[in-house]
């Protein structure tokens, strides 16, 4: 329960940390987008003002004569907006959001046209050429204007032209954009928070499952180790309660203790083997082995066990076509033996077990097929888990620990191979092993056990070290 609470707290920390980081990033990105939009609109507005002011400037200067004196009315000075060539530029002042002012050399207003914003002071203290100003009226509405110098035809300084534009439409657009960003950020944070919670759970799921597997493995290993220890302890206690033991009784007691010790030693050896393979340590004792000999020797080794359970054990091995693989002889023999013993244990009397050695391009194939009880679809993904049994009672009756298929899978992976299972309930199962032919350990990548090397002209016989009968514990 404490561990579940710890995982929940860790998930909350991950989710909240991720949400805070994403919130900061989104805030910075939102601010940057806002500034970019403001800058773009501002540049567009100033280009528009420059175009209108430039057109008016060129048109008005041709009609000016004496400095500080205006011979025509402002309407006569403004170009006609109807001609298509000028409509898109000068016509803007007739749309109600532009104004035009003419100032003499003393900066006194001579004439005004267009929109007249109320309560606005039109400064020209900085008018020394092409200058910009941003103004506000009594209602707080903003205006942007540009000031240009005017000259008479004889190049005498006449005064200034000011062209301004209301910023109401721009401010309204920016206010809407601010509202969208201010409302969008909390909504985005809610979505980010939910996504963070889901992603944190998704990221921690393998860790949680791994912890559960370790926890279950520890419990199963303790249980399996306790069984032979408890049996030996019970035998010793029984012997201590018997004051006079005959020679035969002593031999029986010692034999029982020896069997339990052997079972305990085998279980410890299997666990150490799995631990070494989990570390991806390059194995020692590699040599070129003939899979034909390994399969034949394994089938011959367990013929007696099959006959004692009234099961037909046969093999189909190609003659004259040696299939060689570089590996650890003991592990390869253990691999085939475990699958044969597993097939015999789960096959009823009168059934059959067939071991087939075949070849597919650069891979060797080993099929171990039986007519046993089969495996349910929901259990096929778990049969290679450590200490897992399809039928717990039957496996315990045969003395298995549930490590046989886990060891087989580890050996196959250590030799860069694969193992698959096909099964149907009440009809049997078939395990298929695929091993690459003639490979050796890689020097460049120590995490990979093997790599392609060579094809010797003469196959080397693999002198497999056979375990004694009953040692292949599943």
Short mmCIF file of C-alpha atoms in Angstrom, two decimals:
data_model
loop_
_atom_site.label_atom_id
_atom_site.label_comp_id
_atom_site.label_asym_id
_atom_site.label_seq_id
_atom_site.Cartn_x
_atom_site.Cartn_y
_atom_site.Cartn_z
CA UNK A 1 0.00 0.00 0.00
CA UNK A 2 2.84 2.37 0.83
CA UNK A 3 4.42 1.59 -2.54
CA UNK A 4 1.17 2.40 -4.35
CA UNK A 5 1.04 5.73 -2.49
CA UNK A 6 4.66 6.41 -3.44
CA UNK A 7 3.95 5.73 -7.12
CA UNK A 8 0.86 8.00 -6.97
CA UNK A 9 2.87 10.82 -5.39
CA UNK A 10 5.61 10.41 -7.98
CA UNK A 11 3.03 10.54 -10.74
CA UNK A 12 1.61 13.77 -9.31
CA UNK A 13 5.08 15.30 -9.12
CA UNK A 14 5.85 14.37 -12.71
CA UNK A 15 2.50 15.65 -13.96
CA UNK A 16 2.67 18.96 -12.05
CA UNK A 17 6.31 19.56 -13.04
CA UNK A 18 5.56 18.88 -16.69
CA UNK A 19 2.46 21.12 -16.55
CA UNK A 20 4.42 24.01 -14.99
CA UNK A 21 7.19 23.75 -17.57
CA UNK A 22 4.70 23.60 -20.43
CA UNK A 23 2.74 26.50 -18.92
CA UNK A 24 5.88 28.64 -18.85
CA UNK A 25 6.75 27.66 -22.42
CA UNK A 26 3.22 28.39 -23.64
CA UNK A 27 3.23 31.76 -21.86
CA UNK A 28 6.52 32.76 -23.47
CA UNK A 29 5.33 31.53 -26.87
CA UNK A 30 2.02 33.40 -26.47
CA UNK A 31 3.83 36.62 -25.57
CA UNK A 32 6.18 36.19 -28.52
CA UNK A 33 3.25 35.58 -30.89
CA UNK A 34 1.46 38.64 -29.56
CA UNK A 35 4.52 40.86 -30.00
CA UNK A 36 5.08 39.48 -33.49
CA UNK A 37 1.47 40.24 -34.48
CA UNK A 38 1.68 43.78 -33.01
CA UNK A 39 4.93 44.41 -34.85
CA UNK A 40 3.49 43.14 -38.14
CA UNK A 41 0.34 45.27 -37.87
CA UNK A 42 2.34 48.31 -36.84
CA UNK A 43 4.69 47.97 -39.78
CA UNK A 44 1.74 47.55 -42.15
CA UNK A 45 0.03 50.64 -40.70
CA UNK A 46 3.15 52.80 -41.04
CA UNK A 47 3.68 51.69 -44.63
CA UNK A 48 0.06 52.60 -45.36
CA UNK A 49 0.50 56.03 -43.74
CA UNK A 50 3.73 56.60 -45.63
CA UNK A 51 2.04 55.78 -48.93
CA UNK A 52 -0.91 58.12 -48.27
CA UNK A 53 1.30 60.92 -46.92
CA UNK A 54 3.77 60.60 -49.77
CA UNK A 55 1.07 60.82 -52.41
CA UNK A 56 -0.53 63.84 -50.72
CA UNK A 57 2.87 65.48 -50.25
CA UNK A 58 3.75 65.19 -53.93
CA UNK A 59 0.32 66.46 -54.98
CA UNK A 60 0.17 69.43 -52.59
CA UNK A 61 3.73 70.70 -53.19
CA UNK A 62 2.91 71.39 -56.86
CA UNK A 63 0.11 73.77 -55.78
CA UNK A 64 2.04 75.80 -53.20
CA UNK A 65 3.42 79.23 -54.17
CA UNK A 66 4.30 81.56 -51.32
CA UNK A 67 5.59 80.21 -47.95
CA UNK A 68 2.91 80.32 -45.25
CA UNK A 69 0.18 81.29 -47.72
CA UNK A 70 -2.53 78.90 -49.03
CA UNK A 71 -4.13 80.00 -52.30
CA UNK A 72 -6.58 77.06 -52.67
CA UNK A 73 -9.06 75.39 -50.30
CA UNK A 74 -7.98 72.11 -48.65
CA UNK A 75 -10.50 70.20 -50.79
CA UNK A 76 -8.94 71.63 -53.94
CA UNK A 77 -5.49 70.61 -52.73
CA UNK A 78 -6.46 66.96 -52.14
CA UNK A 79 -6.25 64.65 -55.15
CA UNK A 80 -9.43 63.21 -56.61
CA UNK A 81 -9.82 59.67 -55.18
CA UNK A 82 -11.76 58.40 -58.18
CA UNK A 83 -8.90 57.70 -60.61
CA UNK A 84 -7.99 54.00 -60.28
CA UNK A 85 -4.30 54.84 -60.03
CA UNK A 86 -4.82 56.82 -56.77
CA UNK A 87 -8.01 55.40 -55.32
CA UNK A 88 -6.26 52.75 -53.23
CA UNK A 89 -3.88 55.31 -51.68
CA UNK A 90 -5.57 58.70 -51.28
CA UNK A 91 -9.10 57.34 -51.05
CA UNK A 92 -8.35 56.23 -47.48
CA UNK A 93 -8.79 59.81 -46.17
CA UNK A 94 -12.43 59.76 -47.25
CA UNK A 95 -13.22 56.64 -45.17
CA UNK A 96 -13.46 58.56 -41.88
CA UNK A 97 -10.35 57.31 -40.04
CA UNK A 98 -7.72 59.67 -41.54
CA UNK A 99 -6.99 63.38 -41.06
CA UNK A 100 -4.70 65.85 -42.87
CA UNK A 101 -3.22 69.05 -41.45
CA UNK A 102 -1.16 71.79 -43.11
CA UNK A 103 1.18 73.87 -40.92
CA UNK A 104 3.24 76.89 -41.89
CA UNK A 105 6.87 77.42 -40.98
CA UNK A 106 5.88 78.70 -37.51
CA UNK A 107 3.94 75.48 -36.94
CA UNK A 108 0.58 77.21 -37.01
CA UNK A 109 -2.33 75.26 -38.47
CA UNK A 110 -3.27 76.57 -41.91
CA UNK A 111 -5.85 73.96 -42.97
CA UNK A 112 -7.37 70.63 -41.81
CA UNK A 113 -9.32 67.89 -43.61
CA UNK A 114 -10.75 64.46 -42.83
CA UNK A 115 -11.36 63.10 -39.31
CA UNK A 116 -10.85 65.75 -36.61
CA UNK A 117 -10.22 63.93 -33.29
CA UNK A 118 -11.60 66.01 -30.38
CA UNK A 119 -9.35 67.23 -27.59
CA UNK A 120 -6.11 66.28 -29.31
CA UNK A 121 -3.00 68.42 -29.25
CA UNK A 122 -1.07 68.07 -32.49
CA UNK A 123 2.55 68.65 -31.52
CA UNK A 124 5.16 69.48 -34.07
CA UNK A 125 8.03 70.28 -31.76
CA UNK A 126 10.10 67.56 -33.32
CA UNK A 127 9.21 68.35 -36.92
CA UNK A 128 12.59 68.42 -38.56
CA UNK A 129 11.78 66.08 -41.38
CA UNK A 130 10.07 62.73 -41.57
CA UNK A 131 8.81 62.23 -37.96
CA UNK A 132 6.23 59.99 -36.25
CA UNK A 133 3.91 60.68 -33.29
CA UNK A 134 1.29 58.65 -31.42
CA UNK A 135 -1.52 60.77 -29.89
CA UNK A 136 -4.58 60.26 -27.65
CA UNK A 137 -7.89 62.11 -27.65
CA UNK A 138 -10.07 62.94 -24.63
CA UNK A 139 -11.71 59.46 -24.77
CA UNK A 140 -8.38 57.66 -24.78
CA UNK A 141 -8.50 56.69 -28.46
CA UNK A 142 -5.10 56.57 -30.08
CA UNK A 143 -3.93 58.12 -33.35
CA UNK A 144 -0.72 57.68 -35.27
CA UNK A 145 0.60 60.45 -37.53
CA UNK A 146 3.55 61.26 -39.75
CA UNK A 147 4.91 64.77 -40.41
CA UNK A 148 6.57 65.72 -43.72
CA UNK A 149 8.17 69.08 -44.69
CA UNK A 150 6.66 71.05 -47.59
CA UNK A 151 8.53 73.30 -50.05
CA UNK A 152 7.39 75.82 -52.68
CA UNK A 153 8.33 75.38 -56.35
CA UNK A 154 11.44 77.54 -55.87
CA UNK A 155 12.60 75.19 -53.04
CA UNK A 156 11.73 77.63 -50.28
CA UNK A 157 10.56 76.08 -47.04
CA UNK A 158 6.75 76.39 -46.85
CA UNK A 159 5.69 74.35 -43.75
CA UNK A 160 4.60 70.86 -42.80
CA UNK A 161 2.11 68.20 -43.85
CA UNK A 162 0.70 65.97 -41.14
CA UNK A 163 -1.25 62.82 -42.02
CA UNK A 164 -2.74 60.82 -39.18
CA UNK A 165 -4.80 57.68 -38.77
CA UNK A 166 -7.07 56.38 -36.02
CA UNK A 167 -5.77 53.25 -34.26
CA UNK A 168 -9.21 52.18 -33.04
CA UNK A 169 -9.47 49.19 -35.38
CA UNK A 170 -5.93 48.07 -34.50
CA UNK A 171 -6.56 48.44 -30.76
CA UNK A 172 -9.84 46.50 -31.02
CA UNK A 173 -8.05 43.72 -32.88
CA UNK A 174 -5.25 43.59 -30.30
CA UNK A 175 -7.79 43.60 -27.44
CA UNK A 176 -9.49 40.57 -28.97
CA UNK A 177 -6.14 38.89 -29.38
CA UNK A 178 -5.27 39.55 -25.71
CA UNK A 179 -8.61 38.09 -24.63
CA UNK A 180 -8.02 34.99 -26.73
CA UNK A 181 -4.55 34.53 -25.25
CA UNK A 182 -5.72 35.18 -21.67
CA UNK A 183 -8.60 32.72 -21.99
CA UNK A 184 -6.61 30.26 -24.09
CA UNK A 185 -3.76 29.92 -21.61
CA UNK A 186 -5.88 28.50 -18.74
CA UNK A 187 -7.67 26.18 -21.16
CA UNK A 188 -4.31 25.07 -22.54
CA UNK A 189 -3.04 24.55 -18.98
CA UNK A 190 -6.03 22.34 -18.19
CA UNK A 191 -5.38 20.27 -21.32
CA UNK A 192 -1.65 20.15 -20.54
CA UNK A 193 -2.41 19.08 -16.96
CA UNK A 194 -4.65 16.24 -18.14
CA UNK A 195 -2.11 15.19 -20.75
CA UNK A 196 0.67 15.40 -18.15
CA UNK A 197 -1.24 13.11 -15.80
CA UNK A 198 -1.86 10.62 -18.60
CA UNK A 199 1.75 10.76 -19.88
CA UNK A 200 3.14 10.41 -16.36
CA UNK A 201 1.02 7.31 -15.84
CA UNK A 202 2.09 5.97 -19.22
CA UNK A 203 5.77 6.60 -18.43
CA UNK A 204 5.53 5.02 -15.00
CA UNK A 205 3.54 2.00 -16.13
CA UNK A 206 6.62 -0.03 -17.19
CA UNK A 207 8.36 0.94 -13.94
CA UNK A 208 5.31 -0.05 -11.91
CA UNK A 209 4.99 -3.33 -13.79
CA UNK A 210 8.70 -4.00 -13.37
CA UNK A 211 8.39 -3.35 -9.64
CA UNK A 212 5.42 -5.72 -9.43
CA UNK A 213 7.33 -8.36 -11.36
CA UNK A 214 10.33 -8.01 -9.04
CA UNK A 215 8.01 -8.18 -6.05
CA UNK A 216 6.29 -11.28 -7.46
CA UNK A 217 9.62 -12.81 -8.43
CA UNK A 218 10.97 -12.30 -4.93
CA UNK A 219 7.88 -13.92 -3.41
CA UNK A 220 7.98 -16.86 -5.86
CA UNK A 221 11.73 -17.36 -5.40
CA UNK A 222 11.33 -17.33 -1.62
CA UNK A 223 8.52 -19.86 -1.86
CA UNK A 224 10.48 -22.16 -4.16
CA UNK A 225 13.56 -21.94 -1.96
CA UNK A 226 11.54 -22.53 1.17
CA UNK A 227 10.03 -25.79 -0.13
CA UNK A 228 13.26 -27.89 -0.26
CA UNK A 229 14.57 -26.20 2.88
CA UNK A 230 11.35 -27.03 4.75
CA UNK A 231 11.45 -30.60 3.47
CA UNK A 232 15.05 -31.04 4.60
CA UNK A 233 14.27 -29.46 7.98
CA UNK A 234 11.30 -31.76 8.50
CA UNK A 235 13.41 -34.79 7.64
CA UNK A 236 16.14 -33.73 10.06
CA UNK A 237 13.62 -33.07 12.83
CA UNK A 238 12.05 -36.47 12.28
CA UNK A 239 15.46 -38.11 12.46
CA UNK A 240 16.27 -36.32 15.70
CA UNK A 241 13.08 -37.62 17.27
CA UNK A 242 14.07 -41.20 16.48
CA UNK A 243 16.59 -42.36 19.13
CA UNK A 244 17.64 -45.53 17.35
CA UNK A 245 18.08 -45.45 13.59
CA UNK A 246 18.96 -48.44 11.52
CA UNK A 247 21.44 -48.26 8.70
CA UNK A 248 18.68 -48.41 6.10
CA UNK A 249 16.68 -45.66 7.79
CA UNK A 250 19.78 -43.49 7.95
CA UNK A 251 20.41 -44.05 4.25
CA UNK A 252 16.79 -43.14 3.43
CA UNK A 253 16.97 -39.95 5.46
CA UNK A 254 20.28 -38.94 3.90
CA UNK A 255 18.89 -39.73 0.45
CA UNK A 256 15.89 -37.48 1.10
CA UNK A 257 18.10 -34.65 2.28
CA UNK A 258 20.40 -35.12 -0.72
CA UNK A 259 17.48 -34.91 -3.16
CA UNK A 260 16.21 -31.72 -1.55
CA UNK A 261 19.71 -30.24 -1.57
CA UNK A 262 20.06 -31.10 -5.25
CA UNK A 263 16.73 -29.47 -5.98
CA UNK A 264 17.82 -26.39 -4.01
CA UNK A 265 21.19 -26.27 -5.78
CA UNK A 266 19.52 -26.61 -9.18
CA UNK A 267 17.10 -23.79 -8.39
CA UNK A 268 19.95 -21.51 -7.25
CA UNK A 269 21.95 -22.40 -10.37
CA UNK A 270 18.96 -21.53 -12.58
CA UNK A 271 18.50 -18.20 -10.88
CA UNK A 272 22.18 -17.37 -11.25
CA UNK A 273 22.03 -18.35 -14.93
CA UNK A 274 19.09 -16.00 -15.51
CA UNK A 275 20.85 -13.23 -13.58
CA UNK A 276 23.98 -13.56 -15.75
CA UNK A 277 21.92 -13.49 -18.94
CA UNK A 278 20.01 -10.43 -17.75
CA UNK A 279 23.34 -8.58 -17.45
CA UNK A 280 24.14 -9.37 -21.10
CA UNK A 281 27.55 -10.70 -20.17
CA UNK A 282 29.37 -12.28 -23.12
CA UNK A 283 29.46 -16.01 -22.29
CA UNK A 284 32.63 -18.03 -22.18
CA UNK A 285 33.16 -21.42 -23.77
CA UNK A 286 31.91 -20.47 -27.24
CA UNK A 287 32.55 -22.96 -29.95
CA UNK A 288 31.11 -24.16 -33.24
CA UNK A 289 28.40 -26.71 -32.45
CA UNK A 290 26.40 -29.00 -34.66
CA UNK A 291 22.68 -28.67 -33.91
CA UNK A 292 22.08 -32.08 -35.53
CA UNK A 293 24.11 -33.72 -32.74
CA UNK A 294 22.50 -31.62 -30.01
CA UNK A 295 18.96 -32.54 -31.10
CA UNK A 296 19.82 -36.23 -31.53
CA UNK A 297 21.59 -36.41 -28.16
CA UNK A 298 18.70 -34.64 -26.40
CA UNK A 299 16.09 -36.96 -27.88
CA UNK A 300 18.19 -40.00 -26.99
CA UNK A 301 18.69 -38.69 -23.44
CA UNK A 302 14.96 -38.43 -22.72
CA UNK A 303 13.74 -41.53 -24.52
CA UNK A 304 13.62 -43.41 -21.25
CA UNK A 305 11.56 -40.64 -19.57
CA UNK A 306 9.13 -40.64 -22.50
CA UNK A 307 8.76 -44.40 -22.47
CA UNK A 308 8.10 -44.43 -18.72
CA UNK A 309 5.15 -42.08 -19.28
CA UNK A 310 3.96 -43.98 -22.39
CA UNK A 311 4.74 -41.10 -24.74
CA UNK A 312 6.27 -41.52 -28.21
CA UNK A 313 9.34 -39.28 -28.54
CA UNK A 314 10.65 -38.97 -32.11
CA UNK A 315 12.97 -36.67 -34.04
CA UNK A 316 13.37 -35.51 -37.63
CA UNK A 317 16.95 -34.36 -38.27
CA UNK A 318 18.38 -33.80 -41.77
CA UNK A 319 21.07 -36.31 -42.72
CA UNK A 320 24.20 -35.08 -44.48
CA UNK A 321 23.40 -31.41 -43.89
CA UNK A 322 25.04 -30.27 -40.64
CA UNK A 323 23.56 -27.08 -39.18
CA UNK A 324 26.29 -25.34 -37.20
CA UNK A 325 26.04 -22.49 -34.75
CA UNK A 326 28.63 -20.79 -32.55
CA UNK A 327 27.43 -20.84 -28.97
CA UNK A 328 27.75 -22.37 -25.54
CA UNK A 329 27.27 -26.16 -25.84
CA UNK A 330 25.78 -26.59 -22.37
CA UNK A 331 23.26 -23.79 -22.91
CA UNK A 332 22.15 -25.07 -26.31
CA UNK A 333 21.70 -28.56 -24.91
CA UNK A 334 19.78 -27.10 -21.96
CA UNK A 335 17.57 -25.19 -24.39
CA UNK A 336 16.46 -28.27 -26.35
CA UNK A 337 16.24 -30.43 -23.21
CA UNK A 338 13.98 -27.97 -21.40
CA UNK A 339 11.55 -27.85 -24.29
CA UNK A 340 11.49 -31.67 -24.62
CA UNK A 341 10.91 -32.18 -20.89
CA UNK A 342 8.24 -29.46 -20.90
CA UNK A 343 6.45 -31.21 -23.79
CA UNK A 344 6.61 -34.61 -22.04
CA UNK A 345 5.29 -33.20 -18.76
CA UNK A 346 2.22 -31.65 -20.38
CA UNK A 347 1.40 -34.61 -22.65
CA UNK A 348 -0.84 -37.40 -21.44
CA UNK A 349 -0.07 -41.10 -21.82
CA UNK A 350 -0.53 -42.29 -25.38
CA UNK A 351 0.48 -38.92 -26.83
CA UNK A 352 3.55 -37.99 -28.85
CA UNK A 353 6.38 -35.46 -28.85
CA UNK A 354 8.23 -34.66 -32.08
CA UNK A 355 11.46 -32.68 -32.42
CA UNK A 356 12.20 -31.34 -35.92
CA UNK A 357 15.42 -29.64 -37.06
CA UNK A 358 15.12 -27.58 -40.24
CA UNK A 359 16.72 -24.67 -42.05
CA UNK A 360 15.35 -21.35 -43.36
CA UNK A 361 17.88 -19.35 -45.36
CA UNK A 362 20.56 -18.32 -42.79
CA UNK A 363 18.66 -19.55 -39.73
CA UNK A 364 18.28 -22.94 -38.12
CA UNK A 365 14.77 -23.91 -36.96
CA UNK A 366 14.00 -26.28 -34.11
CA UNK A 367 10.37 -27.32 -33.68
CA UNK A 368 9.23 -29.15 -30.54
CA UNK A 369 5.64 -30.30 -31.05
CA UNK A 370 3.45 -32.24 -28.65
CA UNK A 371 -0.13 -33.51 -28.42
CA UNK A 372 -0.60 -32.31 -24.86
CA UNK A 373 -3.13 -30.13 -23.05
CA UNK A 374 -2.32 -26.97 -25.01
CA UNK A 375 -2.11 -23.39 -23.80
CA UNK A 376 -4.99 -20.93 -23.54
CA UNK A 377 -4.58 -17.73 -25.62
CA UNK A 378 -4.60 -15.50 -22.54
CA UNK A 379 -1.69 -17.48 -21.04
CA UNK A 380 0.62 -17.60 -24.05
CA UNK A 381 2.12 -14.19 -23.32
CA UNK A 382 3.02 -15.26 -19.77
CA UNK A 383 4.43 -18.74 -20.21
CA UNK A 384 7.96 -17.34 -20.52
CA UNK A 385 7.64 -15.45 -17.22
CA UNK A 386 9.70 -16.76 -14.35
CA UNK A 387 7.89 -19.13 -11.97
CA UNK A 388 4.75 -19.02 -14.11
CA UNK A 389 2.96 -22.33 -14.64
CA UNK A 390 0.11 -23.09 -16.99
CA UNK A 391 -1.01 -25.82 -14.62
CA UNK A 392 0.43 -25.23 -11.17
CA UNK A 393 -0.61 -28.52 -9.60
CA UNK A 394 0.71 -30.63 -12.47
CA UNK A 395 3.98 -28.72 -12.56
CA UNK A 396 4.53 -29.13 -8.85
CA UNK A 397 3.74 -32.83 -9.11
CA UNK A 398 6.49 -33.21 -11.69
CA UNK A 399 8.91 -31.21 -9.57
CA UNK A 400 9.17 -28.14 -11.79
CA UNK A 401 9.95 -24.65 -10.53
CA UNK A 402 8.51 -22.69 -13.47
CA UNK A 403 11.91 -21.49 -14.73
CA UNK A 404 12.38 -23.83 -17.69
CA UNK A 405 10.76 -21.71 -20.40
CA UNK A 406 12.25 -18.52 -18.94
CA UNK A 407 15.70 -20.08 -19.19
CA UNK A 408 14.97 -21.31 -22.72
CA UNK A 409 13.96 -17.82 -23.83
CA UNK A 410 17.06 -16.29 -22.20
CA UNK A 411 19.33 -18.79 -23.96
CA UNK A 412 17.66 -18.12 -27.31
CA UNK A 413 18.05 -14.35 -26.88
CA UNK A 414 21.68 -14.80 -25.83
CA UNK A 415 22.29 -16.51 -29.19
CA UNK A 416 20.46 -13.72 -31.11
CA UNK A 417 17.55 -15.98 -31.85
CA UNK A 418 13.83 -16.00 -31.21
CA UNK A 419 11.27 -18.40 -29.78
CA UNK A 420 7.58 -18.59 -30.63
CA UNK A 421 4.70 -20.78 -29.54
CA UNK A 422 1.60 -21.99 -31.33
CA UNK A 423 -0.97 -23.85 -29.33
CA UNK A 424 -4.55 -25.03 -29.25
CA UNK A 425 -6.32 -26.27 -26.16
CA UNK A 426 -6.65 -30.07 -25.90
CA UNK A 427 -4.70 -30.51 -29.15
CA UNK A 428 -1.14 -29.61 -28.23
CA UNK A 429 1.55 -27.00 -28.65
CA UNK A 430 4.52 -26.32 -30.90
CA UNK A 431 7.54 -24.28 -29.83
CA UNK A 432 9.67 -22.92 -32.67
CA UNK A 433 13.26 -21.78 -32.09
CA UNK A 434 15.06 -19.70 -34.69
CA UNK A 435 18.85 -19.44 -34.36
CA UNK A 436 21.27 -17.68 -36.75
CA UNK A 437 23.85 -20.04 -38.21
CA UNK A 438 27.59 -19.69 -37.65
CA UNK A 439 27.93 -16.47 -35.60
CA UNK A 440 30.52 -15.26 -33.07
CA UNK A 441 30.75 -12.53 -30.38
CA UNK A 442 31.05 -8.94 -31.64
CA UNK A 443 34.12 -6.95 -30.55
CA UNK A 444 32.62 -3.58 -31.47
CA UNK A 445 29.36 -4.02 -29.54
CA UNK A 446 29.73 -5.96 -26.32
CA UNK A 447 26.01 -5.69 -25.62
CA UNK A 448 25.37 -7.93 -28.63
CA UNK A 449 26.59 -11.44 -28.13
CA UNK A 450 27.26 -12.48 -31.68
CA UNK A 451 27.85 -11.31 -35.25
CA UNK A 452 28.45 -13.02 -38.62
CA UNK A 453 32.01 -14.22 -39.13
CA UNK A 454 32.94 -17.16 -41.31
CA UNK A 455 31.91 -20.47 -42.81
CA UNK A 456 34.43 -23.22 -42.06
CA UNK A 457 34.77 -25.96 -44.61
CA UNK A 458 34.72 -28.72 -41.99
CA UNK A 459 31.94 -28.74 -39.36
CA UNK A 460 33.08 -29.32 -35.79
CA UNK A 461 31.11 -31.76 -33.70
CA UNK A 462 29.71 -30.22 -30.54
CA UNK A 463 30.47 -32.46 -27.60
CA UNK A 464 27.38 -31.52 -25.59
CA UNK A 465 27.60 -31.99 -21.88
CA UNK A 466 24.46 -33.91 -21.05
CA UNK A 467 22.85 -33.32 -17.70
CA UNK A 468 21.99 -36.41 -15.80
CA UNK A 469 18.40 -37.62 -15.98
CA UNK A 470 15.97 -35.53 -14.01
CA UNK A 471 18.24 -32.43 -13.96
CA UNK A 472 16.26 -30.45 -16.55
CA UNK A 473 13.95 -28.76 -14.06
CA UNK A 474 11.09 -26.70 -15.45
#
